[in-house]
XYZ file of C-alpha atoms in Angstrom:
641
model
C 3.860 0.984 -25.618
C 2.697 3.325 -22.714
C 3.670 7.140 -23.167
C 6.228 6.734 -20.112
C 7.807 3.795 -21.960
C 8.350 6.370 -24.847
C 9.859 9.177 -22.243
C 12.263 7.651 -19.814
C 13.831 10.814 -19.424
C 11.138 12.048 -17.527
C 11.307 9.157 -15.064
C 14.844 9.717 -14.433
C 14.217 13.358 -13.677
C 11.314 12.413 -11.429
C 13.753 10.037 -9.384
C 16.502 12.649 -9.134
C 13.835 15.108 -7.623
C 12.392 12.368 -5.242
C 15.401 11.579 -3.908
C 16.063 15.217 -2.755
C 12.457 16.214 -1.751
C 10.163 13.088 -2.068
C 7.774 15.593 -4.065
C 6.344 15.114 -7.551
C 8.266 16.227 -10.565
C 5.260 18.197 -12.047
C 4.207 21.891 -11.682
C 0.685 21.021 -11.222
C 1.451 18.732 -8.142
C 2.865 20.135 -4.771
C 3.841 19.131 -1.288
C 0.856 19.430 0.667
C 0.091 22.852 2.331
C 3.119 24.568 0.542
C 2.059 25.618 -2.890
C -2.092 26.705 -3.019
C -2.968 28.199 -6.422
C -5.391 31.344 -6.733
C -7.540 31.905 -9.440
C -9.419 35.138 -10.407
C -12.681 35.166 -12.429
C -12.420 33.928 -15.944
C -9.204 32.005 -15.281
C -9.055 28.879 -17.074
C -9.362 25.636 -15.364
C -8.268 22.492 -17.049
C -9.380 19.005 -16.010
C -7.108 16.308 -16.418
C -8.280 12.724 -16.582
C -6.697 9.798 -14.993
C -7.119 5.838 -15.176
C -10.397 3.983 -15.576
C -10.608 1.796 -12.352
C -12.466 -1.236 -11.265
C -12.721 -2.876 -7.955
C -14.127 -5.936 -9.973
C -11.033 -6.499 -12.167
C -8.247 -4.546 -10.266
C -7.132 -3.727 -13.663
C -6.730 0.227 -14.575
C -6.953 1.547 -18.057
C -6.118 4.780 -19.542
C -9.243 7.127 -20.099
C -8.651 7.156 -23.992
C -8.449 3.521 -23.865
C -12.440 3.823 -24.810
C -13.826 6.035 -27.465
C -14.219 9.235 -25.220
C -14.091 12.625 -26.464
C -10.401 13.773 -26.903
C -8.592 17.017 -27.224
C -6.821 18.182 -30.353
C -3.631 16.923 -28.897
C -3.203 14.623 -25.984
C -0.508 15.933 -23.642
C 0.541 13.559 -20.852
C 1.434 14.821 -17.258
C 4.972 14.433 -15.956
C 4.634 11.003 -13.588
C 6.700 10.282 -10.821
C 7.893 6.381 -10.121
C 5.145 5.853 -7.835
C 2.439 6.986 -10.051
C 3.750 4.705 -13.102
C 3.770 1.779 -10.781
C 0.258 2.691 -9.405
C -0.928 2.745 -13.132
C -2.215 6.238 -12.684
C -2.255 7.886 -16.498
C -2.927 11.526 -16.185
C -3.561 13.298 -19.495
C -5.390 16.337 -20.561
C -9.017 16.656 -21.530
C -11.586 18.391 -23.687
C -13.175 19.923 -20.668
C -12.163 23.479 -19.760
C -13.924 25.983 -17.451
C -13.557 29.447 -16.622
C -13.246 30.503 -12.932
C -16.945 31.200 -11.332
C -18.120 31.413 -14.835
C -21.174 29.049 -15.014
C -21.650 27.003 -18.247
C -24.817 25.122 -19.414
C -24.889 22.249 -21.747
C -21.452 22.543 -23.455
C -21.093 20.224 -26.206
C -18.014 18.284 -26.064
C -18.226 16.069 -29.195
C -20.554 13.728 -31.098
C -19.680 10.194 -32.150
C -21.210 7.131 -33.646
C -20.238 4.096 -32.335
C -19.319 0.944 -34.221
C -19.588 -2.785 -33.148
C -16.240 -2.772 -31.703
C -16.525 0.538 -29.632
C -19.909 -0.411 -28.527
C -18.577 -3.955 -27.002
C -15.825 -1.804 -25.333
C -18.267 0.393 -23.559
C -20.160 -2.483 -22.595
C -17.277 -4.461 -21.056
C -16.533 -1.543 -18.941
C -20.115 -0.980 -17.827
C -20.271 -4.581 -17.056
C -17.116 -4.562 -14.943
C -18.374 -1.456 -13.089
C -15.562 0.897 -14.240
C -15.243 4.562 -13.165
C -13.811 7.525 -14.787
C -11.538 9.366 -12.762
C -10.633 13.089 -13.267
C -8.535 15.830 -11.534
C -8.859 19.557 -11.003
C -6.164 21.278 -9.383
C -4.857 18.095 -7.949
C -8.205 17.270 -6.296
C -9.998 14.113 -7.529
C -13.415 13.789 -9.029
C -15.934 12.775 -6.464
C -19.667 11.704 -6.637
C -21.639 12.883 -3.501
C -24.387 10.607 -2.241
C -26.149 10.038 1.041
C -26.304 6.649 2.736
C -29.545 5.640 3.973
C -28.058 5.067 7.769
C -26.177 8.193 7.701
C -26.913 11.980 7.682
C -23.677 13.294 6.169
C -22.583 12.802 2.396
C -20.416 10.192 1.567
C -18.002 10.451 -1.629
C -17.329 8.034 -4.318
C -14.076 8.535 -6.266
C -15.048 8.888 -9.928
C -18.187 8.205 -11.531
C -19.336 5.028 -13.439
C -18.952 4.751 -17.087
C -22.464 3.776 -17.279
C -25.189 1.464 -15.946
C -27.087 -1.738 -17.020
C -30.616 -2.299 -16.627
C -34.118 -2.340 -17.770
C -35.810 0.711 -19.491
C -39.499 1.568 -20.776
C -41.090 -1.814 -19.310
C -38.720 -3.848 -21.506
C -37.655 -7.295 -19.998
C -34.291 -7.416 -21.536
C -31.252 -5.442 -20.007
C -29.815 -2.579 -22.009
C -26.562 -0.722 -21.426
C -26.667 2.982 -20.908
C -23.653 5.356 -20.885
C -23.089 8.448 -18.815
C -22.906 11.047 -21.526
C -23.621 14.404 -19.653
C -21.994 15.356 -16.607
C -22.914 18.184 -14.166
C -19.586 19.526 -12.469
C -19.558 21.573 -9.345
C -16.713 23.254 -8.530
C -16.284 24.616 -5.042
C -14.258 27.705 -4.177
C -13.012 29.761 -1.267
C -12.925 33.375 -1.744
C -10.360 35.455 -0.332
C -11.871 38.183 1.839
C -8.948 40.875 0.796
C -8.845 40.163 -2.873
C -10.855 38.922 -5.818
C -8.813 35.539 -5.925
C -10.196 32.248 -5.053
C -8.979 28.883 -4.233
C -10.680 25.398 -5.325
C -11.749 23.339 -2.263
C -14.203 20.708 -4.203
C -14.522 18.824 -7.334
C -17.754 17.220 -7.483
C -20.068 15.703 -10.305
C -23.651 14.181 -11.110
C -23.534 12.046 -14.147
C -26.577 11.537 -16.228
C -27.535 9.407 -19.173
C -29.481 11.221 -21.759
C -30.577 10.654 -25.313
C -29.806 14.000 -26.974
C -32.140 15.131 -29.580
C -31.584 18.055 -32.193
C -33.185 19.181 -35.423
C -31.916 19.078 -38.982
C -28.435 18.171 -39.817
C -25.627 17.929 -37.130
C -23.203 20.896 -37.561
C -20.974 22.855 -35.246
C -24.240 25.423 -34.670
C -26.600 22.739 -33.921
C -28.784 23.528 -30.797
C -29.871 20.354 -28.787
C -33.583 20.407 -27.997
C -32.900 17.937 -25.015
C -30.300 20.407 -23.060
C -30.378 24.371 -24.382
C -28.806 27.136 -22.365
C -30.750 29.810 -24.332
C -34.131 27.895 -23.276
C -32.713 27.263 -19.640
C -33.513 23.810 -20.303
C -31.304 21.303 -18.093
C -30.755 17.786 -18.192
C -32.753 15.968 -15.484
C -32.886 12.469 -14.542
C -36.224 11.647 -15.998
C -34.476 12.106 -19.551
C -34.456 9.027 -22.021
C -31.407 7.504 -21.412
C -28.789 7.124 -24.090
C -28.406 3.399 -25.042
C -25.229 1.761 -25.910
C -25.290 -0.035 -29.402
C -23.622 -0.345 -32.764
C -24.270 2.712 -35.048
C -25.785 4.367 -32.143
C -25.002 8.074 -31.863
C -23.906 9.447 -28.690
C -23.482 13.284 -27.765
C -21.333 14.036 -24.679
C -22.241 17.428 -22.746
C -21.646 18.954 -19.532
C -22.621 21.655 -17.115
C -20.505 23.507 -14.523
C -21.625 25.237 -11.636
C -19.592 27.088 -8.987
C -20.259 27.082 -5.246
C -18.597 29.472 -2.527
C -17.625 27.441 0.284
C -16.604 27.872 3.761
C -14.010 25.101 3.648
C -10.352 26.668 3.671
C -7.922 25.300 1.042
C -5.892 23.913 3.880
C -8.714 21.786 5.057
C -10.058 20.909 1.615
C -8.846 17.285 1.722
C -10.662 16.445 5.048
C -13.935 15.692 3.118
C -12.249 13.247 0.790
C -10.419 11.490 3.484
C -13.720 11.216 5.651
C -14.221 7.860 6.926
C -17.839 6.532 7.398
C -16.809 4.024 9.933
C -14.218 6.117 11.839
C -15.781 5.237 15.332
C -15.525 1.628 14.658
C -11.774 2.259 13.506
C -10.722 4.439 16.582
C -12.544 1.795 18.872
C -10.855 -1.350 17.118
C -7.553 0.336 17.606
C -7.828 1.059 21.115
C -9.133 -2.073 21.877
C -6.302 -3.718 20.148
C -4.058 -1.266 22.045
C -5.318 -2.258 25.567
C -5.594 -5.956 25.021
C -1.934 -5.846 23.629
C -0.564 -3.679 26.446
C -2.386 -5.766 29.016
C -0.593 -8.910 27.658
C 2.828 -7.311 27.461
C 2.469 -6.066 31.244
C 1.549 -9.621 32.276
C 4.388 -11.159 30.018
C 6.825 -8.407 31.118
C 6.087 -9.386 34.951
C 6.172 -13.218 34.584
C 9.501 -13.050 32.722
C 11.206 -10.637 35.224
C 10.125 -12.500 38.256
C 10.949 -15.819 36.797
C 14.165 -14.858 35.349
C 15.418 -13.075 38.280
C 14.242 -16.196 40.577
C 16.317 -18.165 38.122
C 19.542 -16.099 38.223
C 19.545 -15.966 41.705
C 19.588 -19.518 42.427
C 22.073 -20.343 39.633
C 24.350 -18.022 41.466
C 24.014 -19.331 44.844
C 24.488 -22.739 43.467
C 27.923 -21.931 42.369
C 29.043 -21.931 45.892
C 27.352 -24.806 46.793
C 27.712 -28.639 45.851
C 24.344 -28.617 44.320
C 25.900 -26.746 41.416
C 26.930 -30.059 39.975
C 23.270 -30.708 39.329
C 22.249 -28.075 36.866
C 19.018 -27.816 35.463
C 17.000 -25.697 33.255
C 18.337 -23.290 30.781
C 21.850 -22.940 32.249
C 21.971 -26.620 31.416
C 22.479 -25.653 27.872
C 25.066 -23.102 28.286
C 27.849 -24.911 26.247
C 25.560 -25.387 23.259
C 23.217 -22.275 22.892
C 25.561 -19.932 21.051
C 26.258 -22.980 18.605
C 25.936 -21.769 14.973
C 22.737 -23.081 13.444
C 22.339 -25.228 10.532
C 22.027 -23.005 7.247
C 23.768 -20.120 9.133
C 24.336 -18.232 5.662
C 20.830 -18.199 4.946
C 19.877 -16.982 8.299
C 22.260 -13.935 8.097
C 20.805 -13.156 4.801
C 17.154 -12.879 6.145
C 18.347 -11.038 9.060
C 19.966 -8.415 7.077
C 17.131 -7.954 4.411
C 14.923 -7.829 7.586
C 16.843 -4.727 8.933
C 16.750 -3.213 5.507
C 12.871 -3.715 5.446
C 12.541 -2.321 8.888
C 14.538 0.820 8.069
C 12.487 1.555 5.077
C 9.216 1.118 7.101
C 10.096 3.060 9.995
C 11.389 6.091 8.156
C 8.327 5.843 5.754
C 6.306 6.080 8.447
C 7.785 9.000 10.355
C 7.627 11.011 6.792
C 3.778 9.735 6.214
C 3.153 10.827 9.951
C 4.533 14.298 9.240
C 2.199 14.932 6.081
C 4.824 14.543 3.479
C 3.230 11.350 2.123
C -0.324 12.138 2.105
C -2.637 11.264 -0.577
C -2.498 14.588 -2.202
C 1.069 13.939 -2.857
C 0.140 11.463 -5.479
C 2.411 8.613 -5.775
C 4.766 9.931 -3.009
C 4.397 7.068 -0.894
C 5.245 4.182 -3.260
C 8.315 6.478 -4.562
C 9.516 7.030 -1.302
C 9.180 3.315 -0.107
C 11.030 2.003 -3.480
C 13.880 4.875 -2.826
C 14.296 4.288 0.989
C 14.493 0.370 0.300
C 17.427 1.003 -2.000
C 19.248 3.203 0.204
C 18.850 0.849 3.149
C 20.776 -1.793 1.415
C 23.676 -0.269 3.494
C 22.124 -1.625 6.758
C 21.307 -4.925 5.250
C 24.923 -5.696 4.200
C 26.300 -4.478 7.811
C 23.880 -6.442 9.431
C 24.389 -9.879 7.569
C 28.053 -9.534 7.913
C 28.319 -8.771 11.441
C 25.978 -12.272 12.186
C 28.071 -14.040 9.538
C 31.522 -12.991 11.093
C 30.032 -14.161 14.828
C 29.262 -17.411 13.145
C 33.030 -17.776 12.103
C 32.039 -17.317 8.367
C 35.005 -15.909 6.263
C 33.590 -15.526 2.784
C 32.183 -12.150 3.068
C 31.643 -11.331 -0.323
C 29.412 -14.625 -1.135
C 26.979 -13.554 1.826
C 27.022 -9.990 0.500
C 25.787 -11.465 -3.133
C 23.079 -13.621 -1.499
C 21.925 -10.250 0.769
C 21.973 -8.070 -2.413
C 20.152 -10.408 -4.563
C 17.954 -12.840 -3.009
C 14.926 -11.141 -1.523
C 14.696 -8.397 -4.228
C 15.276 -11.452 -7.008
C 12.131 -13.566 -5.646
C 10.078 -10.248 -5.424
C 11.234 -8.921 -8.940
C 10.518 -12.511 -10.222
C 6.763 -12.493 -8.928
C 6.391 -8.834 -10.058
C 7.332 -9.445 -13.595
C 5.130 -12.361 -14.051
C 2.236 -10.214 -12.486
C 3.291 -7.312 -15.033
C 3.230 -9.833 -17.846
C -0.507 -10.629 -16.991
C -1.238 -7.248 -16.774
C 0.364 -6.293 -19.935
C -1.562 -9.225 -21.526
C -4.743 -7.686 -20.569
C -3.590 -4.236 -22.444
C -4.136 -2.513 -19.054
C -2.582 0.747 -18.261
C -1.407 -0.872 -15.175
C 1.474 -2.653 -16.695
C 4.556 -1.008 -15.997
C 6.479 0.299 -19.227
C 9.583 -1.313 -20.220
C 11.316 2.077 -19.691
C 10.303 2.228 -15.729
C 11.609 -1.262 -15.797
C 14.961 -0.574 -16.823
C 14.819 2.276 -13.938
C 14.152 -0.151 -11.475
C 16.777 -2.685 -12.447
C 19.044 0.510 -12.619
C 17.843 1.361 -8.912
C 18.629 -2.079 -7.972
C 21.926 -2.717 -9.435
C 23.353 0.797 -9.429
C 22.415 1.659 -5.913
C 21.213 -0.973 -3.828
C 23.807 -3.621 -4.543
C 26.878 -1.310 -4.201
C 25.572 0.016 -0.879
C 24.883 -3.521 0.267
C 28.801 -4.395 -0.288
C 29.922 -1.068 1.393
C 27.810 -2.077 4.641
C 28.981 -5.655 4.045
C 32.454 -4.486 4.196
C 32.521 -2.190 7.030
C 30.479 -4.825 9.110
C 32.990 -7.493 8.315
C 35.905 -5.505 9.271
C 34.601 -4.837 12.582
C 35.663 -7.449 15.623
C 33.413 -10.471 15.915
C 30.791 -10.268 18.432
C 32.074 -12.547 21.197
C 29.689 -15.098 22.768
C 29.088 -14.692 26.811
C 29.923 -18.551 27.170
C 32.268 -20.901 25.573
C 30.740 -23.407 23.265
C 31.372 -26.978 23.808
C 33.333 -28.935 21.031
C 30.676 -32.046 21.175
C 27.099 -31.110 20.826
C 24.569 -32.381 23.591
C 21.724 -34.487 23.094
C 18.324 -32.778 23.057
C 15.969 -34.641 25.216
C 12.575 -35.721 23.926
C 10.186 -32.842 24.330
C 6.431 -32.176 25.240
C 3.906 -31.985 22.538
C 3.388 -28.301 23.122
C 7.084 -27.684 22.620
C 7.355 -29.208 19.342
C 8.744 -26.642 16.921
C 5.737 -26.811 14.425
C 3.235 -26.042 17.124
C 5.343 -23.447 19.137
C 6.128 -21.859 15.702
C 2.494 -21.431 14.631
C 1.211 -20.417 18.153
C 3.892 -17.569 18.213
C 2.603 -15.895 15.276
C -1.140 -15.402 16.572
C -0.069 -12.661 18.906
C 1.492 -10.301 16.509
C -0.973 -11.124 13.945
C -3.842 -10.153 16.454
C -2.228 -6.836 16.980
C -2.358 -5.454 13.486
C -5.144 -7.532 11.718
C -7.968 -4.829 12.571
C -5.442 -1.929 10.838
C -4.874 -4.436 8.124
C -8.535 -4.490 7.397
C -8.707 -0.843 6.530
C -5.419 -1.183 4.410
C -6.578 -3.729 2.309
C -9.843 -1.621 1.684
C -7.744 1.237 0.924
C -5.630 -0.714 -1.690
C -8.212 -3.122 -3.384
C -11.512 -0.669 -2.712
C -9.529 2.343 -4.054
C -9.999 4.264 -1.051
C -7.536 6.785 0.737
C -5.634 5.765 3.603
C -4.366 8.395 5.594
C -4.476 7.747 9.217
C -0.592 7.269 9.601
C -0.361 8.174 13.051
C -2.537 5.243 14.152
C -0.563 2.990 11.744
C 2.650 4.137 13.510
C 1.124 3.246 16.487
C 0.180 -0.290 15.724
C 3.728 -0.760 14.253
C 5.359 -0.055 17.538
C 2.681 -2.358 19.231
C 3.538 -5.107 16.498
C 7.612 -4.591 17.385
C 6.733 -5.129 20.996
C 4.559 -7.953 20.758
C 6.986 -9.431 18.060
C 9.537 -9.378 20.672
C 8.047 -10.483 23.840
C 6.270 -13.779 22.246
C 9.490 -14.759 20.812
C 11.352 -14.173 24.054
C 8.718 -15.995 25.930
C 8.649 -19.054 23.918
C 12.598 -19.034 23.630
C 12.731 -19.094 27.563
C 10.342 -21.906 27.704
C 12.322 -23.740 24.703
C 15.681 -23.386 26.651
C 14.344 -24.579 29.798
C 13.235 -27.886 28.207
C 16.693 -28.036 27.281
C 16.484 -27.299 23.492
C 19.181 -24.901 22.457
C 18.241 -24.677 18.734
C 16.625 -21.353 19.169
C 18.421 -19.304 16.199
C 15.996 -20.348 13.474
C 12.876 -20.939 15.536
C 13.060 -17.131 17.040
C 12.856 -16.141 13.594
C 10.042 -18.365 12.256
C 8.092 -17.866 15.567
C 7.205 -14.043 15.135
C 7.795 -14.495 11.101
C 4.845 -17.244 11.095
C 2.384 -14.236 11.669
C 2.751 -13.784 7.977
C 1.127 -17.000 7.261
C -1.889 -15.695 9.186
C -1.893 -12.524 7.246
C -1.989 -14.151 3.907
C -4.693 -16.472 5.178
C -6.663 -13.153 6.186
C -5.909 -11.978 2.749
C -7.822 -14.944 1.203
C -10.544 -14.499 3.667
C -10.850 -10.905 2.785
C -10.887 -11.869 -1.019
C -13.769 -14.336 -0.517
C -16.053 -12.127 1.713
C -15.204 -8.624 0.730
C -14.135 -8.267 -2.948
C -16.285 -9.056 -5.828
C -13.561 -10.063 -8.279
C -14.616 -12.612 -10.959
C -11.839 -12.610 -13.720
C -9.112 -15.056 -13.091
C -6.410 -12.803 -13.876
C -7.564 -10.363 -11.198
C -7.585 -13.066 -8.669
C -3.932 -13.976 -9.692
C -2.862 -10.405 -9.157
C -4.590 -10.111 -5.936
C -3.134 -13.195 -4.500
C 0.277 -12.641 -6.326
C 0.679 -9.262 -4.697
C -0.375 -10.298 -1.246
C 2.056 -13.052 -1.406
C 4.536 -10.455 -1.968
C 3.241 -8.387 1.060
C 3.158 -11.801 3.373
C 6.522 -12.362 2.365
C 7.819 -9.034 3.120
C 6.163 -9.348 6.645
C 7.735 -12.311 7.303
C 11.124 -10.886 6.674
C 10.226 -8.024 9.046
C 8.481 -9.713 12.044
C 10.932 -12.608 11.788
C 13.875 -10.071 11.993
C 12.369 -8.340 14.945
C 11.857 -11.812 17.019
C 15.370 -12.717 16.019
C 17.129 -9.653 17.525
C 14.883 -9.645 20.597
C 15.919 -13.486 21.214
C 19.408 -12.893 20.485
C 19.433 -9.795 23.005
C 17.646 -12.070 25.505
C 19.949 -14.963 25.681
C 23.198 -12.936 25.641
C 21.552 -11.181 28.378
C 20.784 -14.249 30.602
C 23.820 -16.282 29.842
C 26.081 -13.264 30.761
C 24.255 -12.706 33.915
C 25.125 -16.146 35.676
C 28.468 -17.605 36.662
C 29.620 -20.421 34.778
C 32.873 -22.302 35.177
């Protein structure tokens, strides 16, 4: 069982602190820009190790799951809920530096591999696993130059090793990176001797260390000797990974003064090589959507104004007997739909999801959920989802009462359990697969209990509170009376077929977000930082407007063709954009990712299914409320006997 599973009290403390400030429950982690740490010359700098990650398998493993050098006692840093769910496992390491004191060829440990350990290393090298470390909350990076760019690009973490040919041999061998040259960049205070860490870089090497005589604590290496000023270079013979092979782990430490200030130290980490494409794409998407919005708004306003004027004039004439268009279905347009209970549940869940996304984006845009606040984003989203349950209950109960429903407790239970239950079931199956692979990404049993307690202990009661308040309020009055006998819907044109119009309606909302979706998927599945939350918020607003407008337009055409079954279609029209999202995720999987293991593929599509389902609920609810407002507005604007 993972360490967090053995320490449920740490998770509980973390949850409580996050409820208050959305900050991490560990002294070494801070809210960005609030708690810089000063170091004077000679101060100890302790490097922490994080999970091993791979873009090929998407399965994280703890650092000590393979036979790396261990400290005398492994101590786990207190993790918040978001870190546990992300698979982060932050532990101490045997790498210890002294501030602004260079070190050369420090021996960490010497091991002799057995067949099992050699196989573990080879598997990690095959799957291109990277080692992640942390110093003063900065992740370790490997700087390299891309051929098409002058600036440096940073790769997060260094590869466990490499596979290739050596010394003219035809067969490929496995080589481990057993020598690390660390570079710690610091910004010195002009007034005092103190300095702050602003960069943490590494150059990994594979070197077959040699020494004379028998090995003991005082043995000096001939391949790497600080007394002879002999350093490791890339021309050294590499260290092969095989059974009974001896491996000596060593490291150097260099300190470089930097002009970068502490407040700007994350800028290089968050630099995006294709930022110009990103900016151009977002602006291009914004311009297209704004143009379409203007066209739609102009058409709708002119057409509707003409319709309402005509209908109100006809009321004073004999032609009023020959009603046409959307006014003709006024006696049926507010008739409760089939499966109205299910619609109430989905609308309430959508309101809950909308509240969570909106507040999360505001916090993220303000900088509270930046990548330096590790795990903060996921923790905030989870807790906000729980507390937004009160709005879910309220929205579903209000709609349910409008549909003349009486059993409010039944609708409340469905709202509280249906969507979270489906998500939890999928998540549980995926977690079992991760656990079967012995990955550190598997959520420990103790954390599962915490999630269930958050659901049953906070979310469910809040849904009931919201539902009770909503059901106590007077029912929403329809602007027109509903006929007792439903009128027959005339045969519709092919382009007004529900299936066709629903699929068409989802294209525009998806088109508003698919460019940003590429960057989000890249940050999640290729382990890069996503930080442009201001632009994401802008895209979210564009999505809201697009969902509302496309649903209103198609609803108007539907009512004009005397089809009054708009309730579910309004939800599904904008909600169908989730289908395109899932199809795009499949396209991204086959074109951008190099996942080969079946379990990793199942994980990808499982999590993207959860994301698409949530997107369906969100966009569907936006479309529904836009259509609900639109129909009430137009039918309250005409005179009806």
